CSV table of C-alpha atoms in Angstrom, one decimal:
chain,number,residue,atom,x,y,z
A,1,MET,CA,59.8,-85.6,11.0
A,2,ILE,CA,60.4,-81.9,10.8
A,3,TRP,CA,57.9,-79.7,12.6
A,4,LYS,CA,57.4,-76.1,11.4
A,5,GLU,CA,56.0,-73.4,13.7
A,6,ILE,CA,53.5,-71.2,11.9
A,7,TYR,CA,52.0,-67.9,12.9
A,8,TYR,CA,49.2,-66.3,11.0
A,9,ILE,CA,49.6,-62.7,9.8
A,10,ASN,CA,47.0,-60.3,8.5
A,11,LEU,CA,48.8,-59.3,5.3
A,12,PHE,CA,45.8,-57.9,3.5
A,13,PHE,CA,45.1,-54.4,4.9
A,14,ASN,CA,42.3,-52.7,3.1
A,15,LYS,CA,39.5,-50.2,3.6
A,16,HIS,CA,37.7,-52.6,6.0
A,17,SER,CA,40.7,-52.8,8.4
A,18,THR,CA,40.4,-50.7,11.5
A,19,ASN,CA,43.7,-51.3,13.4
A,20,VAL,CA,47.0,-50.7,11.7
A,21,SER,CA,48.7,-53.0,14.3
A,22,ASN,CA,46.8,-55.9,12.9
A,23,VAL,CA,49.0,-55.9,9.8
A,24,TYR,CA,52.0,-57.1,11.7
A,25,GLY,CA,52.5,-60.4,13.3
A,26,THR,CA,55.3,-62.7,14.4
A,27,VAL,CA,57.1,-65.3,12.4
A,28,THR,CA,59.7,-67.7,13.9
A,29,ASP,CA,62.2,-68.7,11.3
A,30,LEU,CA,63.3,-72.3,12.0
A,31,MET,CA,66.2,-72.0,9.5
A,32,LEU,CA,64.6,-74.4,7.0
A,33,ASN,CA,65.9,-72.3,4.1
A,34,ASP,CA,62.4,-71.4,3.1
A,35,ILE,CA,61.9,-68.7,0.5
A,36,TRP,CA,59.8,-65.9,2.1
A,37,LYS,CA,57.9,-63.5,0.0
A,38,ILE,CA,58.3,-59.9,0.8
A,39,TYR,CA,55.1,-57.8,1.2
A,40,HIS,CA,55.0,-54.1,1.2
A,41,TYR,CA,52.6,-52.1,3.3
A,42,SER,CA,51.9,-48.4,3.2
A,43,VAL,CA,49.9,-46.6,5.9
A,44,VAL,CA,49.2,-43.8,3.4
A,45,VAL,CA,45.8,-44.3,1.7
A,46,HIS,CA,44.1,-42.3,-1.0
A,47,HIS,CA,40.9,-40.7,0.3
A,48,PHE,CA,38.1,-39.1,-1.6
A,49,ASN,CA,37.7,-35.4,-0.6
A,50,GLU,CA,34.6,-33.6,-1.8
A,51,GLN,CA,35.9,-30.1,-1.2
A,52,ASP,CA,39.1,-31.0,-3.1
A,53,MET,CA,37.1,-32.2,-6.0
A,54,ILE,CA,35.0,-29.0,-6.0
A,55,ASP,CA,38.2,-26.9,-5.9
A,56,LYS,CA,39.7,-28.7,-8.8
A,57,SER,CA,36.5,-28.8,-10.9
A,58,ASN,CA,37.3,-25.7,-12.9
A,59,ILE,CA,40.1,-27.6,-14.6
A,60,ILE,CA,37.6,-29.0,-17.1
A,61,LYS,CA,37.1,-25.5,-18.6
A,62,ASN,CA,40.5,-24.2,-17.8
A,63,VAL,CA,41.6,-22.1,-20.8
A,64,GLY,CA,45.3,-22.6,-20.0
A,65,LEU,CA,45.0,-26.4,-20.3
A,66,SER,CA,42.3,-26.7,-23.0
A,67,LYS,CA,44.4,-24.6,-25.5
A,68,TYR,CA,47.0,-27.3,-25.2
A,69,SER,CA,44.6,-30.2,-25.7
A,70,ASN,CA,46.2,-30.9,-29.1
A,71,LEU,CA,49.5,-31.6,-27.4
A,72,ILE,CA,48.1,-34.6,-25.5
A,73,ASN,CA,48.9,-37.9,-27.2
A,74,ILE,CA,47.0,-40.9,-25.7
A,75,ILE,CA,48.9,-44.2,-26.2
A,76,ASP,CA,46.9,-46.4,-28.6
A,77,HIS,CA,48.7,-49.7,-28.2
A,78,LYS,CA,46.5,-52.8,-28.3
A,79,LYS,CA,48.7,-55.1,-26.3
A,80,ILE,CA,49.3,-52.8,-23.3
A,81,ASN,CA,45.7,-51.5,-23.3
A,82,ARG,CA,44.2,-54.9,-23.2
A,83,ILE,CA,44.4,-55.1,-19.4
A,84,GLY,CA,41.8,-52.3,-19.0
A,85,GLU,CA,39.1,-53.4,-21.4
A,86,ASN,CA,36.3,-53.8,-18.8
A,87,LYS,CA,34.5,-50.8,-17.2
A,88,PHE,CA,35.8,-51.4,-13.6
A,89,ASP,CA,39.4,-52.4,-14.5
A,90,LEU,CA,42.0,-50.4,-12.6
A,91,SER,CA,39.4,-49.2,-10.1
A,92,LYS,CA,40.3,-49.2,-6.4
A,93,ASP,CA,38.4,-52.4,-5.8
A,94,TRP,CA,40.1,-54.0,-8.9
A,95,TYR,CA,43.5,-53.5,-7.2
A,96,LEU,CA,42.3,-55.0,-3.9
A,97,ALA,CA,40.9,-58.1,-5.5
A,98,GLN,CA,43.3,-60.9,-4.7
A,99,GLN,CA,42.5,-62.8,-7.9
A,100,ASN,CA,44.1,-60.0,-9.9
A,101,GLU,CA,47.7,-60.9,-8.9
A,102,SER,CA,48.6,-62.0,-12.5
A,103,SER,CA,47.0,-58.8,-13.8
A,104,LEU,CA,49.1,-56.7,-11.5
A,105,LYS,CA,52.2,-58.3,-12.8
A,106,GLU,CA,51.0,-57.7,-16.4
A,107,LEU,CA,50.3,-54.1,-15.6
A,108,SER,CA,53.8,-53.6,-14.1
A,109,ASN,CA,55.3,-55.1,-17.2
A,110,ASN,CA,53.2,-52.9,-19.4
A,111,VAL,CA,54.2,-49.7,-17.7
A,112,ASN,CA,57.8,-50.7,-17.8
A,113,ASN,CA,57.5,-51.5,-21.5
A,114,TYR,CA,55.8,-48.2,-22.2
A,115,PHE,CA,58.4,-46.0,-20.4
A,116,ARG,CA,61.6,-47.9,-21.3
A,117,ASN,CA,60.9,-49.4,-24.7
A,118,ILE,CA,57.9,-47.7,-26.5
A,119,MET,CA,58.9,-44.2,-25.4
A,120,SER,CA,62.6,-44.8,-24.5
A,121,GLY,CA,62.0,-42.3,-21.6
A,122,LYS,CA,64.5,-41.2,-19.1
A,123,THR,CA,63.5,-41.2,-15.4
A,124,ILE,CA,63.4,-37.5,-15.2
A,125,ASN,CA,60.8,-37.4,-18.0
A,126,CYS,CA,58.5,-40.0,-16.6
A,127,MET,CA,55.6,-39.4,-14.2
A,128,TRP,CA,52.9,-41.9,-13.1
A,129,THR,CA,50.2,-42.2,-10.5
A,130,THR,CA,47.8,-44.6,-8.9
A,131,TYR,CA,46.2,-45.0,-5.5
A,132,TYR,CA,48.7,-44.9,-2.7
A,133,GLU,CA,47.9,-48.3,-1.4
A,134,SER,CA,48.4,-49.8,-4.8
A,135,LYS,CA,51.8,-48.3,-5.5
A,136,TYR,CA,53.9,-51.2,-4.3
A,137,LEU,CA,51.8,-53.7,-6.2
A,138,ILE,CA,52.9,-52.4,-9.5
A,139,SER,CA,56.1,-50.2,-9.2
A,140,GLY,CA,59.1,-51.4,-11.0
A,141,LYS,CA,62.8,-50.6,-11.4
A,142,GLY,CA,62.2,-48.7,-14.6
A,143,PHE,CA,59.7,-46.2,-13.3
A,144,LYS,CA,59.6,-46.3,-9.5
A,145,LYS,CA,61.0,-42.8,-9.0
A,146,GLY,CA,58.4,-41.1,-11.2
A,147,PHE,CA,55.5,-41.8,-8.8
A,148,ILE,CA,53.3,-39.0,-7.6
A,149,GLY,CA,50.3,-40.0,-5.4
A,150,LEU,CA,46.9,-38.6,-6.2
A,151,ASN,CA,47.0,-36.9,-2.8
A,152,ASP,CA,50.3,-35.1,-3.7
A,153,LEU,CA,49.1,-33.4,-6.9
A,154,SER,CA,48.2,-30.2,-5.1
A,155,THR,CA,51.8,-29.6,-4.1
A,156,LYS,CA,54.1,-31.4,-6.6
A,157,LEU,CA,54.9,-30.3,-10.2
A,158,ASN,CA,57.1,-31.9,-12.7
A,159,SER,CA,57.7,-29.7,-15.7
A,160,ASN,CA,60.1,-32.2,-17.2
A,161,SER,CA,57.5,-35.0,-17.4
A,162,ILE,CA,56.5,-35.7,-21.0
A,163,TYR,CA,55.8,-39.4,-20.6
A,164,LEU,CA,52.9,-40.0,-18.3
A,165,ALA,CA,50.9,-43.1,-17.0
A,166,TYR,CA,47.6,-42.8,-15.3
A,167,LEU,CA,46.9,-46.1,-13.6
A,168,CYS,CA,43.6,-45.3,-12.0
A,169,ASN,CA,39.9,-45.6,-12.9
A,170,ASN,CA,38.2,-43.2,-10.6
A,171,PHE,CA,34.7,-43.9,-9.1
A,172,TYR,CA,33.0,-42.4,-6.1
A,173,PRO,CA,33.2,-44.4,-2.9
A,174,GLN,CA,30.0,-46.2,-2.1
A,175,SER,CA,29.6,-44.1,1.1
A,176,TYR,CA,29.4,-40.9,-1.0
A,177,THR,CA,25.8,-40.3,-2.0
A,178,GLN,CA,25.5,-36.6,-2.4
A,179,ARG,CA,27.3,-36.6,-5.8
A,180,ILE,CA,27.5,-32.9,-6.8
A,181,PHE,CA,28.9,-33.9,-10.2
A,182,PRO,CA,28.3,-37.0,-12.3
A,183,GLU,CA,30.8,-39.8,-11.6
A,184,SER,CA,32.3,-39.4,-15.1
A,185,THR,CA,32.9,-35.7,-14.4
A,186,TYR,CA,34.7,-36.6,-11.1
A,187,ALA,CA,36.9,-39.0,-13.0
A,188,LEU,CA,37.7,-36.5,-15.7
A,189,ILE,CA,38.7,-33.9,-13.1
A,190,GLU,CA,41.2,-36.3,-11.5
A,191,ILE,CA,43.0,-37.2,-14.8
A,192,LEU,CA,43.1,-33.6,-16.1
A,193,HIS,CA,44.5,-32.4,-12.7
A,194,PHE,CA,47.2,-35.1,-13.1
A,195,ILE,CA,48.0,-34.0,-16.7
A,196,SER,CA,48.2,-30.3,-15.6
A,197,HIS,CA,51.2,-31.1,-13.4
A,198,SER,CA,53.3,-32.3,-16.3
A,199,ALA,CA,55.3,-30.5,-19.0
A,200,ILE,CA,52.1,-29.5,-20.8
A,201,ARG,CA,51.9,-26.5,-18.6
A,202,ASP,CA,55.0,-25.2,-20.4
A,203,GLY,CA,53.4,-25.8,-23.8
A,204,LYS,CA,55.3,-29.1,-24.4
A,205,GLU,CA,53.9,-32.1,-26.1
A,206,ILE,CA,53.1,-35.1,-23.8
A,207,TRP,CA,52.3,-38.8,-24.2
A,208,ILE,CA,50.1,-40.6,-21.7
A,209,TYR,CA,49.4,-44.3,-21.1
A,210,ILE,CA,45.9,-44.9,-19.8
A,211,PRO,CA,45.1,-48.6,-19.4
A,212,SER,CA,41.5,-48.1,-18.4
A,213,ILE,CA,39.3,-47.8,-21.5
A,214,ARG,CA,36.7,-45.8,-19.5
A,215,MET,CA,39.3,-43.2,-18.6
A,216,ARG,CA,40.7,-43.1,-22.1
A,217,ASN,CA,37.3,-42.4,-23.5
A,218,LEU,CA,36.6,-39.6,-21.1
A,219,LEU,CA,39.9,-37.9,-21.9
A,220,ASN,CA,39.5,-38.5,-25.7
A,221,HIS,CA,36.0,-36.9,-25.5
A,222,TRP,CA,37.4,-33.8,-23.6
A,223,ILE,CA,40.2,-33.4,-26.2
A,224,LEU,CA,37.7,-33.5,-29.1
A,225,GLU,CA,35.5,-30.9,-27.4
A,226,ASN,CA,38.5,-28.6,-27.0
A,227,SER,CA,40.3,-29.1,-30.3
């Protein structure tokens, strides 16, 4: 009989975790040629910031961006958009739900298909974002380098990016009750701020993959209002 020594590790670090050190544990490999699954962990987490939202809110009526609204092409592709058909799909909680493992794999394949096959994009022309803590759940070989975290958008620009992917569905955190703007306005602010850091700032046409039907509808409505 072969005995195997097992140590339990907390591999699921989320918003309820309070001690980063709890993520790590000890595993003794008894050289049984087991296949170990590699988990990625990032201590960087996307946080909601009310003042940041207020500072960015003028983007909705920004003349410099709205005059280019006709240059925004939202990807209308039934197969790769199917993953975001429900209201809360691609929200922060959706990513953290363990039962969505197959959906995360599907999303990774969709993004890779979009960048590499549908758009035939080069790495330098691709830019995508999601919540920091979700990055390693979906990043793939075909688009890994084009990632810009939501927290980085105030400092990073990519004027070469004409193929974008917005893999978020923004909602207020439950702890935020003041709500200066409607929740839909907050979501629109975030996606417009992301778009404004692409090649559109130079008057270039862009294409954007938005799996969340809620986020697509918000952006479509803004484009219609500014066309």
